[in-house]
Amino acid sequence: MKFLSHAELEIASLLYHYTRGGIDSAFFYELLEKVAQRSRHSVILREERKGYSIELLPSKSPAVTHLERP
């Protein structure tokens, strides 16, 4: 069993609220940037057919990258 890191749990929570229409996209990206800075990870948000996937990469210069569906 794989346990989620604190950053992964935060992002999962944000995605849950975002996909339920709880917050607007600009605020969502602002929150993702804060998570990235706090966790020192780059966050890659990929649009997929049925939602989004998240990848976290350790980074000295954390950032959020949004990759739209091809």
mmCIF file with all atom_site columns, N, CA and C in Angstrom:
data_model
loop_
_atom_site.group_PDB
_atom_site.id
_atom_site.type_symbol
_atom_site.label_atom_id
_atom_site.label_alt_id
_atom_site.label_comp_id
_atom_site.label_asym_id
_atom_site.label_entity_id
_atom_site.label_seq_id
_atom_site.pdbx_PDB_ins_code
_atom_site.Cartn_x
_atom_site.Cartn_y
_atom_site.Cartn_z
_atom_site.occupancy
_atom_site.B_iso_or_equiv
_atom_site.pdbx_formal_charge
_atom_site.auth_seq_id
_atom_site.auth_comp_id
_atom_site.auth_asym_id
_atom_site.auth_atom_id
_atom_site.pdbx_PDB_model_num
ATOM 1   N N  . MET A 1 1  ? 0.848   -1.179 0.000   1.00 0.00 ? 1  MET A N  1
ATOM 2   C CA . MET A 1 1  ? 0.000   0.000  0.000   1.00 0.00 ? 1  MET A CA 1
ATOM 3   C C  . MET A 1 1  ? 0.896   1.246  0.000   1.00 0.00 ? 1  MET A C  1
ATOM 4   N N  . LYS A 1 2  ? 0.565   2.194  -0.855  1.00 0.00 ? 2  LYS A N  1
ATOM 5   C CA . LYS A 1 2  ? 1.333   3.440  -0.938  1.00 0.00 ? 2  LYS A CA 1
ATOM 6   C C  . LYS A 1 2  ? 0.611   4.525  -0.141  1.00 0.00 ? 2  LYS A C  1
ATOM 7   N N  . PHE A 1 3  ? 1.349   5.187  0.737   1.00 0.00 ? 3  PHE A N  1
ATOM 8   C CA . PHE A 1 3  ? 0.786   6.289  1.491   1.00 0.00 ? 3  PHE A CA 1
ATOM 9   C C  . PHE A 1 3  ? 1.061   7.593  0.757   1.00 0.00 ? 3  PHE A C  1
ATOM 10  N N  . LEU A 1 4  ? 0.116   8.488  0.778   1.00 0.00 ? 4  LEU A N  1
ATOM 11  C CA . LEU A 1 4  ? 0.263   9.763  0.092   1.00 0.00 ? 4  LEU A CA 1
ATOM 12  C C  . LEU A 1 4  ? 1.050   10.746 0.943   1.00 0.00 ? 4  LEU A C  1
ATOM 13  N N  . SER A 1 5  ? 1.844   11.568 0.285   1.00 0.00 ? 5  SER A N  1
ATOM 14  C CA . SER A 1 5  ? 2.556   12.625 0.992   1.00 0.00 ? 5  SER A CA 1
ATOM 15  C C  . SER A 1 5  ? 1.561   13.720 1.368   1.00 0.00 ? 5  SER A C  1
ATOM 16  N N  . HIS A 1 6  ? 2.002   14.615 2.225   1.00 0.00 ? 6  HIS A N  1
ATOM 17  C CA . HIS A 1 6  ? 1.148   15.732 2.633   1.00 0.00 ? 6  HIS A CA 1
ATOM 18  C C  . HIS A 1 6  ? 0.728   16.562 1.417   1.00 0.00 ? 6  HIS A C  1
ATOM 19  N N  . ALA A 1 7  ? 1.676   16.816 0.507   1.00 0.00 ? 7  ALA A N  1
ATOM 20  C CA . ALA A 1 7  ? 1.360   17.606 -0.693  1.00 0.00 ? 7  ALA A CA 1
ATOM 21  C C  . ALA A 1 7  ? 0.339   16.893 -1.564  1.00 0.00 ? 7  ALA A C  1
ATOM 22  N N  . GLU A 1 8  ? 0.489   15.578 -1.711  1.00 0.00 ? 8  GLU A N  1
ATOM 23  C CA . GLU A 1 8  ? -0.467  14.813 -2.517  1.00 0.00 ? 8  GLU A CA 1
ATOM 24  C C  . GLU A 1 8  ? -1.861  14.863 -1.912  1.00 0.00 ? 8  GLU A C  1
ATOM 25  N N  . LEU A 1 9  ? -1.948  14.781 -0.587  1.00 0.00 ? 9  LEU A N  1
ATOM 26  C CA . LEU A 1 9  ? -3.247  14.863 0.075   1.00 0.00 ? 9  LEU A CA 1
ATOM 27  C C  . LEU A 1 9  ? -3.872  16.239 -0.118  1.00 0.00 ? 9  LEU A C  1
ATOM 28  N N  . GLU A 1 10 ? -3.053  17.293 -0.003  1.00 0.00 ? 10 GLU A N  1
ATOM 29  C CA . GLU A 1 10 ? -3.574  18.651 -0.209  1.00 0.00 ? 10 GLU A CA 1
ATOM 30  C C  . GLU A 1 10 ? -4.102  18.817 -1.621  1.00 0.00 ? 10 GLU A C  1
ATOM 31  N N  . ILE A 1 11 ? -3.333  18.341 -2.593  1.00 0.00 ? 11 ILE A N  1
ATOM 32  C CA . ILE A 1 11 ? -3.736  18.488 -3.994  1.00 0.00 ? 11 ILE A CA 1
ATOM 33  C C  . ILE A 1 11 ? -4.990  17.658 -4.275  1.00 0.00 ? 11 ILE A C  1
ATOM 34  N N  . ALA A 1 12 ? -5.062  16.458 -3.726  1.00 0.00 ? 12 ALA A N  1
ATOM 35  C CA . ALA A 1 12 ? -6.256  15.635 -3.920  1.00 0.00 ? 12 ALA A CA 1
ATOM 36  C C  . ALA A 1 12 ? -7.485  16.356 -3.372  1.00 0.00 ? 12 ALA A C  1
ATOM 37  N N  . SER A 1 13 ? -7.333  16.979 -2.226  1.00 0.00 ? 13 SER A N  1
ATOM 38  C CA . SER A 1 13 ? -8.441  17.727 -1.632  1.00 0.00 ? 13 SER A CA 1
ATOM 39  C C  . SER A 1 13 ? -8.839  18.900 -2.526  1.00 0.00 ? 13 SER A C  1
ATOM 40  N N  . LEU A 1 14 ? -7.847  19.617 -3.036  1.00 0.00 ? 14 LEU A N  1
ATOM 41  C CA . LEU A 1 14 ? -8.121  20.753 -3.925  1.00 0.00 ? 14 LEU A CA 1
ATOM 42  C C  . LEU A 1 14 ? -8.837  20.287 -5.188  1.00 0.00 ? 14 LEU A C  1
ATOM 43  N N  . LEU A 1 15 ? -8.367  19.186 -5.762  1.00 0.00 ? 15 LEU A N  1
ATOM 44  C CA . LEU A 1 15 ? -9.002  18.669 -6.981  1.00 0.00 ? 15 LEU A CA 1
ATOM 45  C C  . LEU A 1 15 ? -10.445 18.274 -6.722  1.00 0.00 ? 15 LEU A C  1
ATOM 46  N N  . TYR A 1 16 ? -10.692 17.662 -5.576  1.00 0.00 ? 16 TYR A N  1
ATOM 47  C CA . TYR A 1 16 ? -12.056 17.263 -5.243  1.00 0.00 ? 16 TYR A CA 1
ATOM 48  C C  . TYR A 1 16 ? -12.974 18.487 -5.235  1.00 0.00 ? 16 TYR A C  1
ATOM 49  N N  . HIS A 1 17 ? -12.543 19.538 -4.549  1.00 0.00 ? 17 HIS A N  1
ATOM 50  C CA . HIS A 1 17 ? -13.366 20.743 -4.465  1.00 0.00 ? 17 HIS A CA 1
ATOM 51  C C  . HIS A 1 17 ? -13.463 21.449 -5.818  1.00 0.00 ? 17 HIS A C  1
ATOM 52  N N  . TYR A 1 18 ? -12.364 21.463 -6.575  1.00 0.00 ? 18 TYR A N  1
ATOM 53  C CA . TYR A 1 18 ? -12.352 22.123 -7.875  1.00 0.00 ? 18 TYR A CA 1
ATOM 54  C C  . TYR A 1 18 ? -13.315 21.439 -8.846  1.00 0.00 ? 18 TYR A C  1
ATOM 55  N N  . THR A 1 19 ? -13.253 20.119 -8.901  1.00 0.00 ? 19 THR A N  1
ATOM 56  C CA . THR A 1 19 ? -14.096 19.409 -9.861  1.00 0.00 ? 19 THR A CA 1
ATOM 57  C C  . THR A 1 19 ? -15.557 19.430 -9.453  1.00 0.00 ? 19 THR A C  1
ATOM 58  N N  . ARG A 1 20 ? -15.829 19.731 -8.215  1.00 0.00 ? 20 ARG A N  1
ATOM 59  C CA . ARG A 1 20 ? -17.220 19.867 -7.749  1.00 0.00 ? 20 ARG A CA 1
ATOM 60  C C  . ARG A 1 20 ? -17.725 21.292 -7.952  1.00 0.00 ? 20 ARG A C  1
ATOM 61  N N  . GLY A 1 21 ? -16.887 22.147 -8.533  1.00 0.00 ? 21 GLY A N  1
ATOM 62  C CA . GLY A 1 21 ? -17.306 23.523 -8.789  1.00 0.00 ? 21 GLY A CA 1
ATOM 63  C C  . GLY A 1 21 ? -17.247 24.405 -7.561  1.00 0.00 ? 21 GLY A C  1
ATOM 64  N N  . GLY A 1 22 ? -16.480 23.962 -6.549  1.00 0.00 ? 22 GLY A N  1
ATOM 65  C CA . GLY A 1 22 ? -16.424 24.708 -5.303  1.00 0.00 ? 22 GLY A CA 1
ATOM 66  C C  . GLY A 1 22 ? -15.608 25.993 -5.383  1.00 0.00 ? 22 GLY A C  1
ATOM 67  N N  . ILE A 1 23 ? -14.603 26.035 -6.261  1.00 0.00 ? 23 ILE A N  1
ATOM 68  C CA . ILE A 1 23 ? -13.768 27.227 -6.385  1.00 0.00 ? 23 ILE A CA 1
ATOM 69  C C  . ILE A 1 23 ? -13.475 27.480 -7.860  1.00 0.00 ? 23 ILE A C  1
ATOM 70  N N  . ASP A 1 24 ? -13.150 28.719 -8.209  1.00 0.00 ? 24 ASP A N  1
ATOM 71  C CA . ASP A 1 24 ? -12.870 29.012 -9.612  1.00 0.00 ? 24 ASP A CA 1
ATOM 72  C C  . ASP A 1 24 ? -11.427 28.642 -9.969  1.00 0.00 ? 24 ASP A C  1
ATOM 73  N N  . SER A 1 25 ? -11.147 28.544 -11.251 1.00 0.00 ? 25 SER A N  1
ATOM 74  C CA . SER A 1 25 ? -9.852  28.040 -11.698 1.00 0.00 ? 25 SER A CA 1
ATOM 75  C C  . SER A 1 25 ? -8.679  28.938 -11.302 1.00 0.00 ? 25 SER A C  1
ATOM 76  N N  . ALA A 1 26 ? -8.838  30.246 -11.305 1.00 0.00 ? 26 ALA A N  1
ATOM 77  C CA . ALA A 1 26 ? -7.737  31.141 -10.925 1.00 0.00 ? 26 ALA A CA 1
ATOM 78  C C  . ALA A 1 26 ? -7.343  30.893 -9.471  1.00 0.00 ? 26 ALA A C  1
ATOM 79  N N  . PHE A 1 27 ? -8.329  30.749 -8.609  1.00 0.00 ? 27 PHE A N  1
ATOM 80  C CA . PHE A 1 27 ? -8.056  30.478 -7.198  1.00 0.00 ? 27 PHE A CA 1
ATOM 81  C C  . PHE A 1 27 ? -7.420  29.105 -7.031  1.00 0.00 ? 27 PHE A C  1
ATOM 82  N N  . PHE A 1 28 ? -7.879  28.130 -7.815  1.00 0.00 ? 28 PHE A N  1
ATOM 83  C CA . PHE A 1 28 ? -7.327  26.775 -7.781  1.00 0.00 ? 28 PHE A CA 1
ATOM 84  C C  . PHE A 1 28 ? -5.839  26.790 -8.103  1.00 0.00 ? 28 PHE A C  1
ATOM 85  N N  . TYR A 1 29 ? -5.442  27.504 -9.170  1.00 0.00 ? 29 TYR A N  1
ATOM 86  C CA . TYR A 1 29 ? -4.029  27.557 -9.540  1.00 0.00 ? 29 TYR A CA 1
ATOM 87  C C  . TYR A 1 29 ? -3.208  28.283 -8.485  1.00 0.00 ? 29 TYR A C  1
ATOM 88  N N  . GLU A 1 30 ? -3.774  29.300 -7.887  1.00 0.00 ? 30 GLU A N  1
ATOM 89  C CA . GLU A 1 30 ? -3.085  30.011 -6.812  1.00 0.00 ? 30 GLU A CA 1
ATOM 90  C C  . GLU A 1 30 ? -2.817  29.055 -5.641  1.00 0.00 ? 30 GLU A C  1
ATOM 91  N N  . LEU A 1 31 ? -3.802  28.242 -5.298  1.00 0.00 ? 31 LEU A N  1
ATOM 92  C CA . LEU A 1 31 ? -3.623  27.267 -4.222  1.00 0.00 ? 31 LEU A CA 1
ATOM 93  C C  . LEU A 1 31 ? -2.581  26.216 -4.598  1.00 0.00 ? 31 LEU A C  1
ATOM 94  N N  . LEU A 1 32 ? -2.604  25.739 -5.834  1.00 0.00 ? 32 LEU A N  1
ATOM 95  C CA . LEU A 1 32 ? -1.598  24.765 -6.281  1.00 0.00 ? 32 LEU A CA 1
ATOM 96  C C  . LEU A 1 32 ? -0.193  25.354 -6.187  1.00 0.00 ? 32 LEU A C  1
ATOM 97  N N  . GLU A 1 33 ? -0.039  26.624 -6.537  1.00 0.00 ? 33 GLU A N  1
ATOM 98  C CA . GLU A 1 33 ? 1.263   27.272 -6.439  1.00 0.00 ? 33 GLU A CA 1
ATOM 99  C C  . GLU A 1 33 ? 1.738   27.323 -4.989  1.00 0.00 ? 33 GLU A C  1
ATOM 100 N N  . LYS A 1 34 ? 0.830   27.599 -4.071  1.00 0.00 ? 34 LYS A N  1
ATOM 101 C CA . LYS A 1 34 ? 1.195   27.615 -2.648  1.00 0.00 ? 34 LYS A CA 1
ATOM 102 C C  . LYS A 1 34 ? 1.612   26.228 -2.178  1.00 0.00 ? 34 LYS A C  1
ATOM 103 N N  . VAL A 1 35 ? 0.891   25.202 -2.616  1.00 0.00 ? 35 VAL A N  1
ATOM 104 C CA . VAL A 1 35 ? 1.256   23.828 -2.261  1.00 0.00 ? 35 VAL A CA 1
ATOM 105 C C  . VAL A 1 35 ? 2.640   23.503 -2.822  1.00 0.00 ? 35 VAL A C  1
ATOM 106 N N  . ALA A 1 36 ? 2.896   23.881 -4.060  1.00 0.00 ? 36 ALA A N  1
ATOM 107 C CA . ALA A 1 36 ? 4.191   23.624 -4.690  1.00 0.00 ? 36 ALA A CA 1
ATOM 108 C C  . ALA A 1 36 ? 5.312   24.294 -3.908  1.00 0.00 ? 36 ALA A C  1
ATOM 109 N N  . GLN A 1 37 ? 5.127   25.554 -3.538  1.00 0.00 ? 37 GLN A N  1
ATOM 110 C CA . GLN A 1 37 ? 6.155   26.287 -2.793  1.00 0.00 ? 37 GLN A CA 1
ATOM 111 C C  . GLN A 1 37 ? 6.401   25.650 -1.432  1.00 0.00 ? 37 GLN A C  1
ATOM 112 N N  . ARG A 1 38 ? 5.331   25.313 -0.735  1.00 0.00 ? 38 ARG A N  1
ATOM 113 C CA . ARG A 1 38 ? 5.470   24.733 0.606   1.00 0.00 ? 38 ARG A CA 1
ATOM 114 C C  . ARG A 1 38 ? 6.104   23.357 0.575   1.00 0.00 ? 38 ARG A C  1
ATOM 115 N N  . SER A 1 39 ? 5.768   22.555 -0.411  1.00 0.00 ? 39 SER A N  1
ATOM 116 C CA . SER A 1 39 ? 6.260   21.172 -0.456  1.00 0.00 ? 39 SER A CA 1
ATOM 117 C C  . SER A 1 39 ? 7.560   21.040 -1.245  1.00 0.00 ? 39 SER A C  1
ATOM 118 N N  . ARG A 1 40 ? 7.995   22.137 -1.891  1.00 0.00 ? 40 ARG A N  1
ATOM 119 C CA . ARG A 1 40 ? 9.199   22.143 -2.739  1.00 0.00 ? 40 ARG A CA 1
ATOM 120 C C  . ARG A 1 40 ? 9.101   21.097 -3.852  1.00 0.00 ? 40 ARG A C  1
ATOM 121 N N  . HIS A 1 41 ? 7.944   21.063 -4.492  1.00 0.00 ? 41 HIS A N  1
ATOM 122 C CA . HIS A 1 41 ? 7.709   20.178 -5.630  1.00 0.00 ? 41 HIS A CA 1
ATOM 123 C C  . HIS A 1 41 ? 7.139   20.990 -6.788  1.00 0.00 ? 41 HIS A C  1
ATOM 124 N N  . SER A 1 42 ? 7.496   20.595 -7.988  1.00 0.00 ? 42 SER A N  1
ATOM 125 C CA . SER A 1 42 ? 6.810   21.131 -9.152  1.00 0.00 ? 42 SER A CA 1
ATOM 126 C C  . SER A 1 42 ? 5.554   20.295 -9.344  1.00 0.00 ? 42 SER A C  1
ATOM 127 N N  . VAL A 1 43 ? 4.473   20.954 -9.661  1.00 0.00 ? 43 VAL A N  1
ATOM 128 C CA . VAL A 1 43 ? 3.189   20.284 -9.834  1.00 0.00 ? 43 VAL A CA 1
ATOM 129 C C  . VAL A 1 43 ? 2.840   20.323 -11.315 1.00 0.00 ? 43 VAL A C  1
ATOM 130 N N  . ILE A 1 44 ? 2.630   19.155 -11.902 1.00 0.00 ? 44 ILE A N  1
ATOM 131 C CA . ILE A 1 44 ? 2.226   19.073 -13.306 1.00 0.00 ? 44 ILE A CA 1
ATOM 132 C C  . ILE A 1 44 ? 0.780   18.603 -13.321 1.00 0.00 ? 44 ILE A C  1
ATOM 133 N N  . LEU A 1 45 ? -0.077  19.460 -13.818 1.00 0.00 ? 45 LEU A N  1
ATOM 134 C CA . LEU A 1 45 ? -1.513  19.184 -13.891 1.00 0.00 ? 45 LEU A CA 1
ATOM 135 C C  . LEU A 1 45 ? -1.843  18.872 -15.343 1.00 0.00 ? 45 LEU A C  1
ATOM 136 N N  . ARG A 1 46 ? -2.279  17.640 -15.604 1.00 0.00 ? 46 ARG A N  1
ATOM 137 C CA . ARG A 1 46 ? -2.594  17.223 -16.973 1.00 0.00 ? 46 ARG A CA 1
ATOM 138 C C  . ARG A 1 46 ? -4.092  17.036 -17.126 1.00 0.00 ? 46 ARG A C  1
ATOM 139 N N  . GLU A 1 47 ? -4.623  17.649 -18.173 1.00 0.00 ? 47 GLU A N  1
ATOM 140 C CA . GLU A 1 47 ? -6.033  17.400 -18.508 1.00 0.00 ? 47 GLU A CA 1
ATOM 141 C C  . GLU A 1 47 ? -6.111  16.062 -19.212 1.00 0.00 ? 47 GLU A C  1
ATOM 142 N N  . GLU A 1 48 ? -7.092  15.266 -18.805 1.00 0.00 ? 48 GLU A N  1
ATOM 143 C CA . GLU A 1 48 ? -7.327  13.982 -19.441 1.00 0.00 ? 48 GLU A CA 1
ATOM 144 C C  . GLU A 1 48 ? -8.798  13.881 -19.816 1.00 0.00 ? 48 GLU A C  1
ATOM 145 N N  . ARG A 1 49 ? -9.163  12.837 -20.488 1.00 0.00 ? 49 ARG A N  1
ATOM 146 C CA . ARG A 1 49 ? -10.551 12.692 -20.943 1.00 0.00 ? 49 ARG A CA 1
ATOM 147 C C  . ARG A 1 49 ? -11.550 12.773 -19.802 1.00 0.00 ? 49 ARG A C  1
ATOM 148 N N  . LYS A 1 50 ? -11.216 12.178 -18.688 1.00 0.00 ? 50 LYS A N  1
ATOM 149 C CA . LYS A 1 50 ? -12.171 12.106 -17.582 1.00 0.00 ? 50 LYS A CA 1
ATOM 150 C C  . LYS A 1 50 ? -11.685 12.889 -16.371 1.00 0.00 ? 50 LYS A C  1
ATOM 151 N N  . GLY A 1 51 ? -11.058 14.023 -16.581 1.00 0.00 ? 51 GLY A N  1
ATOM 152 C CA . GLY A 1 51 ? -10.623 14.838 -15.452 1.00 0.00 ? 51 GLY A CA 1
ATOM 153 C C  . GLY A 1 51 ? -9.175  15.262 -15.566 1.00 0.00 ? 51 GLY A C  1
ATOM 154 N N  . TYR A 1 52 ? -8.479  15.174 -14.456 1.00 0.00 ? 52 TYR A N  1
ATOM 155 C CA . TYR A 1 52 ? -7.099  15.632 -14.381 1.00 0.00 ? 52 TYR A CA 1
ATOM 156 C C  . TYR A 1 52 ? -6.231  14.580 -13.722 1.00 0.00 ? 52 TYR A C  1
ATOM 157 N N  . SER A 1 53 ? -4.936  14.611 -14.036 1.00 0.00 ? 53 SER A N  1
ATOM 158 C CA . SER A 1 53 ? -3.971  13.815 -13.291 1.00 0.00 ? 53 SER A CA 1
ATOM 159 C C  . SER A 1 53 ? -2.917  14.790 -12.767 1.00 0.00 ? 53 SER A C  1
ATOM 160 N N  . ILE A 1 54 ? -2.302  14.410 -11.688 1.00 0.00 ? 54 ILE A N  1
ATOM 161 C CA . ILE A 1 54 ? -1.317  15.256 -11.023 1.00 0.00 ? 54 ILE A CA 1
ATOM 162 C C  . ILE A 1 54 ? -0.009  14.490 -10.920 1.00 0.00 ? 54 ILE A C  1
ATOM 163 N N  . GLU A 1 55 ? 1.092   15.171 -11.201 1.00 0.00 ? 55 GLU A N  1
ATOM 164 C CA . GLU A 1 55 ? 2.411   14.588 -10.992 1.00 0.00 ? 55 GLU A CA 1
ATOM 165 C C  . GLU A 1 55 ? 3.203   15.579 -10.153 1.00 0.00 ? 55 GLU A C  1
ATOM 166 N N  . LEU A 1 56 ? 3.889   15.070 -9.149  1.00 0.00 ? 56 LEU A N  1
ATOM 167 C CA . LEU A 1 56 ? 4.722   15.905 -8.289  1.00 0.00 ? 56 LEU A CA 1
ATOM 168 C C  . LEU A 1 56 ? 6.180   15.523 -8.506  1.00 0.00 ? 56 LEU A C  1
ATOM 169 N N  . LEU A 1 57 ? 7.004   16.519 -8.747  1.00 0.00 ? 57 LEU A N  1
ATOM 170 C CA . LEU A 1 57 ? 8.425   16.284 -8.949  1.00 0.00 ? 57 LEU A CA 1
ATOM 171 C C  . LEU A 1 57 ? 9.219   17.170 -7.991  1.00 0.00 ? 57 LEU A C  1
ATOM 172 N N  . PRO A 1 58 ? 10.129  16.577 -7.195  1.00 0.00 ? 58 PRO A N  1
ATOM 173 C CA . PRO A 1 58 ? 10.951  17.406 -6.318  1.00 0.00 ? 58 PRO A CA 1
ATOM 174 C C  . PRO A 1 58 ? 11.681  18.451 -7.158  1.00 0.00 ? 58 PRO A C  1
ATOM 175 N N  . SER A 1 59 ? 11.751  19.666 -6.641  1.00 0.00 ? 59 SER A N  1
ATOM 176 C CA . SER A 1 59 ? 12.327  20.746 -7.440  1.00 0.00 ? 59 SER A CA 1
ATOM 177 C C  . SER A 1 59 ? 12.910  21.834 -6.546  1.00 0.00 ? 59 SER A C  1
ATOM 178 N N  . LYS A 1 60 ? 14.015  22.433 -7.007  1.00 0.00 ? 60 LYS A N  1
ATOM 179 C CA . LYS A 1 60 ? 14.588  23.571 -6.284  1.00 0.00 ? 60 LYS A CA 1
ATOM 180 C C  . LYS A 1 60 ? 13.833  24.854 -6.610  1.00 0.00 ? 60 LYS A C  1
ATOM 181 N N  . SER A 1 61 ? 13.139  24.864 -7.745  1.00 0.00 ? 61 SER A N  1
ATOM 182 C CA . SER A 1 61 ? 12.324  26.025 -8.109  1.00 0.00 ? 61 SER A CA 1
ATOM 183 C C  . SER A 1 61 ? 10.913  25.547 -8.453  1.00 0.00 ? 61 SER A C  1
ATOM 184 N N  . PRO A 1 62 ? 10.094  25.321 -7.416  1.00 0.00 ? 62 PRO A N  1
ATOM 185 C CA . PRO A 1 62 ? 8.741   24.782 -7.616  1.00 0.00 ? 62 PRO A CA 1
ATOM 186 C C  . PRO A 1 62 ? 7.880   25.661 -8.514  1.00 0.00 ? 62 PRO A C  1
ATOM 187 N N  . ALA A 1 63 ? 7.045   25.012 -9.299  1.00 0.00 ? 63 ALA A N  1
ATOM 188 C CA . ALA A 1 63 ? 6.136   25.722 -10.197 1.00 0.00 ? 63 ALA A CA 1
ATOM 189 C C  . ALA A 1 63 ? 4.940   24.824 -10.487 1.00 0.00 ? 63 ALA A C  1
ATOM 190 N N  . VAL A 1 64 ? 3.925   25.421 -11.078 1.00 0.00 ? 64 VAL A N  1
ATOM 191 C CA . VAL A 1 64 ? 2.745   24.669 -11.504 1.00 0.00 ? 64 VAL A CA 1
ATOM 192 C C  . VAL A 1 64 ? 2.692   24.727 -13.025 1.00 0.00 ? 64 VAL A C  1
ATOM 193 N N  . THR A 1 65 ? 2.590   23.570 -13.655 1.00 0.00 ? 65 THR A N  1
ATOM 194 C CA . THR A 1 65 ? 2.494   23.493 -15.107 1.00 0.00 ? 65 THR A CA 1
ATOM 195 C C  . THR A 1 65 ? 1.170   22.829 -15.457 1.00 0.00 ? 65 THR A C  1
ATOM 196 N N  . HIS A 1 66 ? 0.412   23.455 -16.333 1.00 0.00 ? 66 HIS A N  1
ATOM 197 C CA . HIS A 1 66 ? -0.874  22.907 -16.769 1.00 0.00 ? 66 HIS A CA 1
ATOM 198 C C  . HIS A 1 66 ? -0.712  22.445 -18.206 1.00 0.00 ? 66 HIS A C  1
ATOM 199 N N  . LEU A 1 67 ? -0.883  21.145 -18.431 1.00 0.00 ? 67 LEU A N  1
ATOM 200 C CA . LEU A 1 67 ? -0.786  20.586 -19.777 1.00 0.00 ? 67 LEU A CA 1
ATOM 201 C C  . LEU A 1 67 ? -2.188  20.251 -20.247 1.00 0.00 ? 67 LEU A C  1
ATOM 202 N N  . GLU A 1 68 ? -2.620  20.916 -21.309 1.00 0.00 ? 68 GLU A N  1
ATOM 203 C CA . GLU A 1 68 ? -3.959  20.665 -21.840 1.00 0.00 ? 68 GLU A CA 1
ATOM 204 C C  . GLU A 1 68 ? -3.975  19.370 -22.619 1.00 0.00 ? 68 GLU A C  1
ATOM 205 N N  . ARG A 1 69 ? -5.157  18.809 -22.718 1.00 0.00 ? 69 ARG A N  1
ATOM 206 C CA . ARG A 1 69 ? -5.328  17.557 -23.454 1.00 0.00 ? 69 ARG A CA 1
ATOM 207 C C  . ARG A 1 69 ? -5.001  17.788 -24.920 1.00 0.00 ? 69 ARG A C  1
ATOM 208 N N  . PRO A 1 70 ? -4.196  16.885 -25.518 1.00 0.00 ? 70 PRO A N  1
ATOM 209 C CA . PRO A 1 70 ? -3.829  17.061 -26.942 1.00 0.00 ? 70 PRO A CA 1
ATOM 210 C C  . PRO A 1 70 ? -5.014  16.919 -27.869 1.00 0.00 ? 70 PRO A C  1
#
